[in-house]
Amino acid sequence: MLGFMIWMLGGAGFVVFGIYAAFSRRTMPFGFWANAKVFEVTDVKGYNRAVGILWCVFGVCFALLGLPLLPGQNSAWVLFSVLGAMAEAITAMAVYTVGIEGKYRKK
């Protein structure tokens, strides 16, 4: 049960960050990659909204992937959570690189 609660807190953290990024009034774009400068963006507000939506969807899917932890951590279904989170992270990176970066990068 403790593992499930910690997993849900992680998912909620992603959703909160996504909401903050999507509705931010910052004039600088939010970064997706850790410790990397953001490229020049054509539409900062649209870019921040797209990144925020990506983080919100990531957080909700991450929380849903934690459901196998509910019965206990000694279940074989925990592998579904771990491998699903890994596949979800790779998918989020691909969506960002191909979709968001391709649309908002200044050419």
PDB file of N, CA, C and O in Angstrom, residues 22-89:
ATOM      1  N   ALA A  22       1.328  24.600 -18.247  1.00  0.00           N
ATOM      2  CA  ALA A  22       0.307  24.910 -19.247  1.00  0.00           C
ATOM      3  C   ALA A  22      -0.328  26.278 -19.038  1.00  0.00           C
ATOM      4  O   ALA A  22      -0.655  26.966 -19.996  1.00  0.00           O
ATOM      5  N   PHE A  23      -0.496  26.677 -17.794  1.00  0.00           N
ATOM      6  CA  PHE A  23      -1.180  27.942 -17.511  1.00  0.00           C
ATOM      7  C   PHE A  23      -0.236  29.026 -17.027  1.00  0.00           C
ATOM      8  O   PHE A  23      -0.680  30.036 -16.489  1.00  0.00           O
ATOM      9  N   SER A  24       1.043  28.838 -17.244  1.00  0.00           N
ATOM     10  CA  SER A  24       2.034  29.813 -16.805  1.00  0.00           C
ATOM     11  C   SER A  24       2.011  31.046 -17.699  1.00  0.00           C
ATOM     12  O   SER A  24       1.743  30.974 -18.894  1.00  0.00           O
ATOM     13  N   ARG A  25       2.332  32.168 -17.094  1.00  0.00           N
ATOM     14  CA  ARG A  25       2.431  33.414 -17.858  1.00  0.00           C
ATOM     15  C   ARG A  25       3.887  33.805 -18.071  1.00  0.00           C
ATOM     16  O   ARG A  25       4.180  34.962 -18.340  1.00  0.00           O
ATOM     17  N   ARG A  26       4.764  32.849 -17.945  1.00  0.00           N
ATOM     18  CA  ARG A  26       6.185  33.108 -18.156  1.00  0.00           C
ATOM     19  C   ARG A  26       6.440  33.473 -19.605  1.00  0.00           C
ATOM     20  O   ARG A  26       5.773  32.999 -20.516  1.00  0.00           O
ATOM     21  N   THR A  27       7.443  34.296 -19.798  1.00  0.00           N
ATOM     22  CA  THR A  27       7.826  34.651 -21.163  1.00  0.00           C
ATOM     23  C   THR A  27       8.950  33.761 -21.667  1.00  0.00           C
ATOM     24  O   THR A  27       9.376  33.897 -22.808  1.00  0.00           O
ATOM     25  N   MET A  28       9.413  32.859 -20.810  1.00  0.00           N
ATOM     26  CA  MET A  28      10.449  31.904 -21.201  1.00  0.00           C
ATOM     27  C   MET A  28       9.820  30.520 -21.314  1.00  0.00           C
ATOM     28  O   MET A  28       8.947  30.167 -20.532  1.00  0.00           O
ATOM     29  N   PRO A  29      10.260  29.722 -22.281  1.00  0.00           N
ATOM     30  CA  PRO A  29       9.692  28.381 -22.428  1.00  0.00           C
ATOM     31  C   PRO A  29      10.173  27.442 -21.323  1.00  0.00           C
ATOM     32  O   PRO A  29      11.296  27.548 -20.839  1.00  0.00           O
ATOM     33  N   PHE A  30       9.298  26.539 -20.924  1.00  0.00           N
ATOM     34  CA  PHE A  30       9.658  25.505 -19.958  1.00  0.00           C
ATOM     35  C   PHE A  30      10.513  24.461 -20.648  1.00  0.00           C
ATOM     36  O   PHE A  30      10.251  24.089 -21.792  1.00  0.00           O
ATOM     37  N   GLY A  31      11.511  23.982 -19.962  1.00  0.00           N
ATOM     38  CA  GLY A  31      12.371  22.952 -20.524  1.00  0.00           C
ATOM     39  C   GLY A  31      11.785  21.570 -20.316  1.00  0.00           C
ATOM     40  O   GLY A  31      11.104  21.308 -19.329  1.00  0.00           O
ATOM     41  N   PHE A  32      12.043  20.695 -21.231  1.00  0.00           N
ATOM     42  CA  PHE A  32      11.608  19.303 -21.110  1.00  0.00           C
ATOM     43  C   PHE A  32      12.763  18.440 -20.616  1.00  0.00           C
ATOM     44  O   PHE A  32      12.593  17.619 -19.746  1.00  0.00           O
ATOM     45  N   TRP A  33      13.935  18.670 -21.174  1.00  0.00           N
ATOM     46  CA  TRP A  33      15.117  17.897 -20.802  1.00  0.00           C
ATOM     47  C   TRP A  33      15.773  18.531 -19.583  1.00  0.00           C
ATOM     48  O   TRP A  33      15.838  19.747 -19.458  1.00  0.00           O
ATOM     49  N   ALA A  34      16.297  17.730 -18.703  1.00  0.00           N
ATOM     50  CA  ALA A  34      16.956  18.234 -17.504  1.00  0.00           C
ATOM     51  C   ALA A  34      18.309  18.845 -17.869  1.00  0.00           C
ATOM     52  O   ALA A  34      19.062  18.288 -18.671  1.00  0.00           O
ATOM     53  N   ASN A  35      18.599  20.003 -17.308  1.00  0.00           N
ATOM     54  CA  ASN A  35      19.887  20.675 -17.467  1.00  0.00           C
ATOM     55  C   ASN A  35      20.244  20.958 -18.924  1.00  0.00           C
ATOM     56  O   ASN A  35      21.406  20.888 -19.297  1.00  0.00           O
ATOM     57  N   ALA A  36      19.270  21.259 -19.737  1.00  0.00           N
ATOM     58  CA  ALA A  36      19.522  21.582 -21.143  1.00  0.00           C
ATOM     59  C   ALA A  36      18.825  22.891 -21.478  1.00  0.00           C
ATOM     60  O   ALA A  36      17.717  23.143 -21.024  1.00  0.00           O
ATOM     61  N   LYS A  37      19.482  23.710 -22.271  1.00  0.00           N
ATOM     62  CA  LYS A  37      18.870  24.968 -22.686  1.00  0.00           C
ATOM     63  C   LYS A  37      17.770  24.672 -23.703  1.00  0.00           C
ATOM     64  O   LYS A  37      17.914  23.792 -24.544  1.00  0.00           O
ATOM     65  N   VAL A  38      16.712  25.440 -23.612  1.00  0.00           N
ATOM     66  CA  VAL A  38      15.599  25.280 -24.548  1.00  0.00           C
ATOM     67  C   VAL A  38      15.936  26.015 -25.839  1.00  0.00           C
ATOM     68  O   VAL A  38      16.509  27.104 -25.815  1.00  0.00           O
ATOM     69  N   PHE A  39      15.602  25.407 -26.939  1.00  0.00           N
ATOM     70  CA  PHE A  39      15.827  26.026 -28.252  1.00  0.00           C
ATOM     71  C   PHE A  39      14.975  27.286 -28.374  1.00  0.00           C
ATOM     72  O   PHE A  39      14.084  27.539 -27.567  1.00  0.00           O
ATOM     73  N   GLU A  40      15.226  28.080 -29.408  1.00  0.00           N
ATOM     74  CA  GLU A  40      14.406  29.270 -29.644  1.00  0.00           C
ATOM     75  C   GLU A  40      13.020  28.830 -30.109  1.00  0.00           C
ATOM     76  O   GLU A  40      12.880  28.039 -31.030  1.00  0.00           O
ATOM     77  N   VAL A  41      12.007  29.381 -29.446  1.00  0.00           N
ATOM     78  CA  VAL A  41      10.629  28.959 -29.664  1.00  0.00           C
ATOM     79  C   VAL A  41       9.877  30.049 -30.418  1.00  0.00           C
ATOM     80  O   VAL A  41      10.040  31.236 -30.138  1.00  0.00           O
ATOM     81  N   THR A  42       9.021  29.637 -31.360  1.00  0.00           N
ATOM     82  CA  THR A  42       8.242  30.606 -32.126  1.00  0.00           C
ATOM     83  C   THR A  42       7.073  31.158 -31.315  1.00  0.00           C
ATOM     84  O   THR A  42       6.794  32.346 -31.351  1.00  0.00           O
ATOM     85  N   ASP A  43       6.378  30.323 -30.584  1.00  0.00           N
ATOM     86  CA  ASP A  43       5.209  30.718 -29.789  1.00  0.00           C
ATOM     87  C   ASP A  43       5.376  30.154 -28.380  1.00  0.00           C
ATOM     88  O   ASP A  43       5.089  28.975 -28.142  1.00  0.00           O
ATOM     89  N   VAL A  44       5.825  30.991 -27.448  1.00  0.00           N
ATOM     90  CA  VAL A  44       6.141  30.521 -26.092  1.00  0.00           C
ATOM     91  C   VAL A  44       4.890  30.028 -25.386  1.00  0.00           C
ATOM     92  O   VAL A  44       4.905  28.977 -24.740  1.00  0.00           O
ATOM     93  N   LYS A  45       3.794  30.752 -25.503  1.00  0.00           N
ATOM     94  CA  LYS A  45       2.568  30.357 -24.818  1.00  0.00           C
ATOM     95  C   LYS A  45       2.055  29.002 -25.334  1.00  0.00           C
ATOM     96  O   LYS A  45       1.682  28.130 -24.560  1.00  0.00           O
ATOM     97  N   GLY A  46       2.043  28.823 -26.634  1.00  0.00           N
ATOM     98  CA  GLY A  46       1.616  27.553 -27.221  1.00  0.00           C
ATOM     99  C   GLY A  46       2.557  26.413 -26.855  1.00  0.00           C
ATOM    100  O   GLY A  46       2.111  25.291 -26.575  1.00  0.00           O
ATOM    101  N   TYR A  47       3.849  26.706 -26.857  1.00  0.00           N
ATOM    102  CA  TYR A  47       4.840  25.692 -26.492  1.00  0.00           C
ATOM    103  C   TYR A  47       4.648  25.264 -25.047  1.00  0.00           C
ATOM    104  O   TYR A  47       4.629  24.070 -24.746  1.00  0.00           O
ATOM    105  N   ASN A  48       4.507  26.236 -24.138  1.00  0.00           N
ATOM    106  CA  ASN A  48       4.327  25.902 -22.718  1.00  0.00           C
ATOM    107  C   ASN A  48       3.038  25.108 -22.504  1.00  0.00           C
ATOM    108  O   ASN A  48       3.001  24.186 -21.698  1.00  0.00           O
ATOM    109  N   ARG A  49       1.997  25.462 -23.223  1.00  0.00           N
ATOM    110  CA  ARG A  49       0.740  24.721 -23.103  1.00  0.00           C
ATOM    111  C   ARG A  49       0.924  23.279 -23.596  1.00  0.00           C
ATOM    112  O   ARG A  49       0.443  22.339 -22.961  1.00  0.00           O
ATOM    113  N   ALA A  50       1.614  23.093 -24.698  1.00  0.00           N
ATOM    114  CA  ALA A  50       1.834  21.751 -25.236  1.00  0.00           C
ATOM    115  C   ALA A  50       2.677  20.913 -24.287  1.00  0.00           C
ATOM    116  O   ALA A  50       2.368  19.739 -24.040  1.00  0.00           O
ATOM    117  N   VAL A  51       3.731  21.506 -23.728  1.00  0.00           N
ATOM    118  CA  VAL A  51       4.572  20.771 -22.768  1.00  0.00           C
ATOM    119  C   VAL A  51       3.777  20.451 -21.512  1.00  0.00           C
ATOM    120  O   VAL A  51       3.880  19.355 -20.948  1.00  0.00           O
ATOM    121  N   GLY A  52       2.939  21.391 -21.069  1.00  0.00           N
ATOM    122  CA  GLY A  52       2.109  21.150 -19.893  1.00  0.00           C
ATOM    123  C   GLY A  52       1.125  20.020 -20.101  1.00  0.00           C
ATOM    124  O   GLY A  52       0.932  19.172 -19.222  1.00  0.00           O
ATOM    125  N   ILE A  53       0.505  19.983 -21.268  1.00  0.00           N
ATOM    126  CA  ILE A  53      -0.426  18.893 -21.565  1.00  0.00           C
ATOM    127  C   ILE A  53       0.312  17.568 -21.615  1.00  0.00           C
ATOM    128  O   ILE A  53      -0.183  16.552 -21.116  1.00  0.00           O
ATOM    129  N   LEU A  54       1.498  17.567 -22.198  1.00  0.00           N
ATOM    130  CA  LEU A  54       2.302  16.345 -22.238  1.00  0.00           C
ATOM    131  C   LEU A  54       2.595  15.843 -20.836  1.00  0.00           C
ATOM    132  O   LEU A  54       2.455  14.655 -20.545  1.00  0.00           O
ATOM    133  N   TRP A  55       2.986  16.748 -19.926  1.00  0.00           N
ATOM    134  CA  TRP A  55       3.275  16.334 -18.544  1.00  0.00           C
ATOM    135  C   TRP A  55       2.018  15.864 -17.825  1.00  0.00           C
ATOM    136  O   TRP A  55       2.078  14.918 -17.025  1.00  0.00           O
ATOM    137  N   CYS A  56       0.877  16.499 -18.071  1.00  0.00           N
ATOM    138  CA  CYS A  56      -0.374  16.063 -17.433  1.00  0.00           C
ATOM    139  C   CYS A  56      -0.762  14.657 -17.893  1.00  0.00           C
ATOM    140  O   CYS A  56      -1.122  13.807 -17.074  1.00  0.00           O
ATOM    141  N   VAL A  57      -0.693  14.420 -19.185  1.00  0.00           N
ATOM    142  CA  VAL A  57      -1.017  13.088 -19.715  1.00  0.00           C
ATOM    143  C   VAL A  57      -0.028  12.060 -19.173  1.00  0.00           C
ATOM    144  O   VAL A  57      -0.414  10.948 -18.784  1.00  0.00           O
ATOM    145  N   PHE A  58       1.245  12.436 -19.117  1.00  0.00           N
ATOM    146  CA  PHE A  58       2.256  11.537 -18.572  1.00  0.00           C
ATOM    147  C   PHE A  58       1.929  11.183 -17.123  1.00  0.00           C
ATOM    148  O   PHE A  58       2.011  10.025 -16.721  1.00  0.00           O
ATOM    149  N   GLY A  59       1.554  12.189 -16.323  1.00  0.00           N
ATOM    150  CA  GLY A  59       1.258  11.956 -14.916  1.00  0.00           C
ATOM    151  C   GLY A  59       0.053  11.069 -14.698  1.00  0.00           C
ATOM    152  O   GLY A  59       0.060  10.180 -13.832  1.00  0.00           O
ATOM    153  N   VAL A  60      -1.007  11.277 -15.489  1.00  0.00           N
ATOM    154  CA  VAL A  60      -2.204  10.441 -15.355  1.00  0.00           C
ATOM    155  C   VAL A  60      -1.900   8.998 -15.754  1.00  0.00           C
ATOM    156  O   VAL A  60      -2.283   8.049 -15.049  1.00  0.00           O
ATOM    157  N   CYS A  61      -1.206   8.822 -16.863  1.00  0.00           N
ATOM    158  CA  CYS A  61      -0.839   7.465 -17.296  1.00  0.00           C
ATOM    159  C   CYS A  61       0.103   6.808 -16.291  1.00  0.00           C
ATOM    160  O   CYS A  61      -0.008   5.611 -16.008  1.00  0.00           O
ATOM    161  N   PHE A  62       1.025   7.590 -15.733  1.00  0.00           N
ATOM    162  CA  PHE A  62       1.938   7.075 -14.721  1.00  0.00           C
ATOM    163  C   PHE A  62       1.156   6.585 -13.503  1.00  0.00           C
ATOM    164  O   PHE A  62       1.444   5.513 -12.953  1.00  0.00           O
ATOM    165  N   ALA A  63       0.165   7.367 -13.077  1.00  0.00           N
ATOM    166  CA  ALA A  63      -0.652   6.969 -11.928  1.00  0.00           C
ATOM    167  C   ALA A  63      -1.432   5.688 -12.233  1.00  0.00           C
ATOM    168  O   ALA A  63      -1.531   4.796 -11.381  1.00  0.00           O
ATOM    169  N   LEU A  64      -1.980   5.579 -13.434  1.00  0.00           N
ATOM    170  CA  LEU A  64      -2.717   4.372 -13.803  1.00  0.00           C
ATOM    171  C   LEU A  64      -1.810   3.152 -13.851  1.00  0.00           C
ATOM    172  O   LEU A  64      -2.238   2.041 -13.529  1.00  0.00           O
ATOM    173  N   LEU A  65      -0.558   3.361 -14.257  1.00  0.00           N
ATOM    174  CA  LEU A  65       0.385   2.237 -14.286  1.00  0.00           C
ATOM    175  C   LEU A  65       0.741   1.763 -12.877  1.00  0.00           C
ATOM    176  O   LEU A  65       1.262   0.664 -12.707  1.00  0.00           O
ATOM    177  N   GLY A  66       0.460   2.574 -11.875  1.00  0.00           N
ATOM    178  CA  GLY A  66       0.737   2.180 -10.497  1.00  0.00           C
ATOM    179  C   GLY A  66      -0.324   1.309  -9.876  1.00  0.00           C
ATOM    180  O   GLY A  66      -0.145   0.802  -8.763  1.00  0.00           O
ATOM    181  N   LEU A  67      -1.450   1.095 -10.554  1.00  0.00           N
ATOM    182  CA  LEU A  67      -2.528   0.281  -9.994  1.00  0.00           C
ATOM    183  C   LEU A  67      -2.116  -1.148  -9.632  1.00  0.00           C
ATOM    184  O   LEU A  67      -2.613  -1.689  -8.647  1.00  0.00           O
ATOM    185  N   PRO A  68      -1.206  -1.803 -10.368  1.00  0.00           N
ATOM    186  CA  PRO A  68      -0.789  -3.138  -9.939  1.00  0.00           C
ATOM    187  C   PRO A  68      -0.064  -3.152  -8.585  1.00  0.00           C
ATOM    188  O   PRO A  68       0.094  -4.210  -7.986  1.00  0.00           O
ATOM    189  N   LEU A  69       0.365  -2.001  -8.101  1.00  0.00           N
ATOM    190  CA  LEU A  69       1.002  -1.953  -6.788  1.00  0.00           C
ATOM    191  C   LEU A  69      -0.012  -1.992  -5.649  1.00  0.00           C
ATOM    192  O   LEU A  69       0.356  -2.168  -4.493  1.00  0.00           O
ATOM    193  N   LEU A  70      -1.276  -1.814  -5.951  1.00  0.00           N
ATOM    194  CA  LEU A  70      -2.309  -1.742  -4.924  1.00  0.00           C
ATOM    195  C   LEU A  70      -2.424  -3.021  -4.098  1.00  0.00           C
ATOM    196  O   LEU A  70      -2.472  -2.944  -2.867  1.00  0.00           O
ATOM    197  N   PRO A  71      -2.434  -4.220  -4.704  1.00  0.00           N
ATOM    198  CA  PRO A  71      -2.541  -5.420  -3.870  1.00  0.00           C
ATOM    199  C   PRO A  71      -1.285  -5.701  -3.037  1.00  0.00           C
ATOM    200  O   PRO A  71      -1.350  -6.347  -2.015  1.00  0.00           O
ATOM    201  N   GLY A  72      -0.147  -5.238  -3.486  1.00  0.00           N
ATOM    202  CA  GLY A  72       1.099  -5.478  -2.756  1.00  0.00           C
ATOM    203  C   GLY A  72       2.283  -5.446  -3.693  1.00  0.00           C
ATOM    204  O   GLY A  72       2.146  -5.617  -4.898  1.00  0.00           O
ATOM    205  N   GLN A  73       3.454  -5.233  -3.124  1.00  0.00           N
ATOM    206  CA  GLN A  73       4.654  -5.115  -3.940  1.00  0.00           C
ATOM    207  C   GLN A  73       5.250  -6.463  -4.303  1.00  0.00           C
ATOM    208  O   GLN A  73       6.167  -6.539  -5.111  1.00  0.00           O
ATOM    209  N   ASN A  74       4.762  -7.537  -3.730  1.00  0.00           N
ATOM    210  CA  ASN A  74       5.328  -8.855  -4.006  1.00  0.00           C
ATOM    211  C   ASN A  74       4.608  -9.577  -5.133  1.00  0.00           C
ATOM    212  O   ASN A  74       4.797 -10.760  -5.335  1.00  0.00           O
ATOM    213  N   SER A  75       3.785  -8.856  -5.869  1.00  0.00           N
ATOM    214  CA  SER A  75       3.055  -9.434  -6.978  1.00  0.00           C
ATOM    215  C   SER A  75       3.908  -9.360  -8.249  1.00  0.00           C
ATOM    216  O   SER A  75       4.724  -8.458  -8.423  1.00  0.00           O
ATOM    217  N   ALA A  76       3.669 -10.306  -9.129  1.00  0.00           N
ATOM    218  CA  ALA A  76       4.385 -10.289 -10.410  1.00  0.00           C
ATOM    219  C   ALA A  76       3.904  -9.161 -11.311  1.00  0.00           C
ATOM    220  O   ALA A  76       4.586  -8.778 -12.258  1.00  0.00           O
ATOM    221  N   TRP A  77       2.738  -8.588 -11.005  1.00  0.00           N
ATOM    222  CA  TRP A  77       2.192  -7.496 -11.798  1.00  0.00           C
ATOM    223  C   TRP A  77       2.993  -6.208 -11.653  1.00  0.00           C
ATOM    224  O   TRP A  77       2.803  -5.265 -12.418  1.00  0.00           O
ATOM    225  N   VAL A  78       3.875  -6.145 -10.684  1.00  0.00           N
ATOM    226  CA  VAL A  78       4.713  -4.961 -10.494  1.00  0.00           C
ATOM    227  C   VAL A  78       5.596  -4.739 -11.724  1.00  0.00           C
ATOM    228  O   VAL A  78       5.920  -3.601 -12.073  1.00  0.00           O
ATOM    229  N   LEU A  79       5.965  -5.815 -12.387  1.00  0.00           N
ATOM    230  CA  LEU A  79       6.753  -5.690 -13.616  1.00  0.00           C
ATOM    231  C   LEU A  79       5.999  -4.893 -14.667  1.00  0.00           C
ATOM    232  O   LEU A  79       6.605  -4.150 -15.438  1.00  0.00           O
ATOM    233  N   PHE A  80       4.680  -5.033 -14.711  1.00  0.00           N
ATOM    234  CA  PHE A  80       3.866  -4.245 -15.640  1.00  0.00           C
ATOM    235  C   PHE A  80       4.022  -2.755 -15.341  1.00  0.00           C
ATOM    236  O   PHE A  80       4.140  -1.944 -16.264  1.00  0.00           O
ATOM    237  N   SER A  81       4.041  -2.391 -14.063  1.00  0.00           N
ATOM    238  CA  SER A  81       4.208  -0.983 -13.682  1.00  0.00           C
ATOM    239  C   SER A  81       5.569  -0.458 -14.111  1.00  0.00           C
ATOM    240  O   SER A  81       5.683   0.626 -14.688  1.00  0.00           O
ATOM    241  N   VAL A  82       6.595  -1.206 -13.833  1.00  0.00           N
ATOM    242  CA  VAL A  82       7.962  -0.756 -14.123  1.00  0.00           C
ATOM    243  C   VAL A  82       8.210  -0.674 -15.623  1.00  0.00           C
ATOM    244  O   VAL A  82       8.693   0.347 -16.134  1.00  0.00           O
ATOM    245  N   LEU A  83       7.867  -1.726 -16.343  1.00  0.00           N
ATOM    246  CA  LEU A  83       8.088  -1.727 -17.794  1.00  0.00           C
ATOM    247  C   LEU A  83       7.156  -0.738 -18.493  1.00  0.00           C
ATOM    248  O   LEU A  83       7.549  -0.097 -19.476  1.00  0.00           O
ATOM    249  N   GLY A  84       5.943  -0.578 -17.974  1.00  0.00           N
ATOM    250  CA  GLY A  84       5.019   0.394 -18.540  1.00  0.00           C
ATOM    251  C   GLY A  84       5.512   1.817 -18.355  1.00  0.00           C
ATOM    252  O   GLY A  84       5.384   2.655 -19.252  1.00  0.00           O
ATOM    253  N   ALA A  85       6.076   2.111 -17.191  1.00  0.00           N
ATOM    254  CA  ALA A  85       6.616   3.456 -16.946  1.00  0.00           C
ATOM    255  C   ALA A  85       7.795   3.741 -17.873  1.00  0.00           C
ATOM    256  O   ALA A  85       7.948   4.861 -18.370  1.00  0.00           O
ATOM    257  N   MET A  86       8.604   2.724 -18.111  1.00  0.00           N
ATOM    258  CA  MET A  86       9.733   2.901 -19.022  1.00  0.00           C
ATOM    259  C   MET A  86       9.242   3.159 -20.446  1.00  0.00           C
ATOM    260  O   MET A  86       9.711   4.083 -21.125  1.00  0.00           O
ATOM    261  N   ALA A  87       8.270   2.389 -20.898  1.00  0.00           N
ATOM    262  CA  ALA A  87       7.718   2.588 -22.244  1.00  0.00           C
ATOM    263  C   ALA A  87       7.024   3.942 -22.349  1.00  0.00           C
ATOM    264  O   ALA A  87       7.117   4.625 -23.378  1.00  0.00           O
ATOM    265  N   GLU A  88       6.352   4.354 -21.277  1.00  0.00           N
ATOM    266  CA  GLU A  88       5.681   5.652 -21.288  1.00  0.00           C
ATOM    267  C   GLU A  88       6.685   6.790 -21.378  1.00  0.00           C
ATOM    268  O   GLU A  88       6.458   7.771 -22.093  1.00  0.00           O
ATOM    269  N   ALA A  89       7.807   6.683 -20.680  1.00  0.00           N
ATOM    270  CA  ALA A  89       8.833   7.724 -20.733  1.00  0.00           C
ATOM    271  C   ALA A  89       9.434   7.824 -22.137  1.00  0.00           C
ATOM    272  O   ALA A  89       9.653   8.929 -22.647  1.00  0.00           O
TER     273      ALA A  89
END
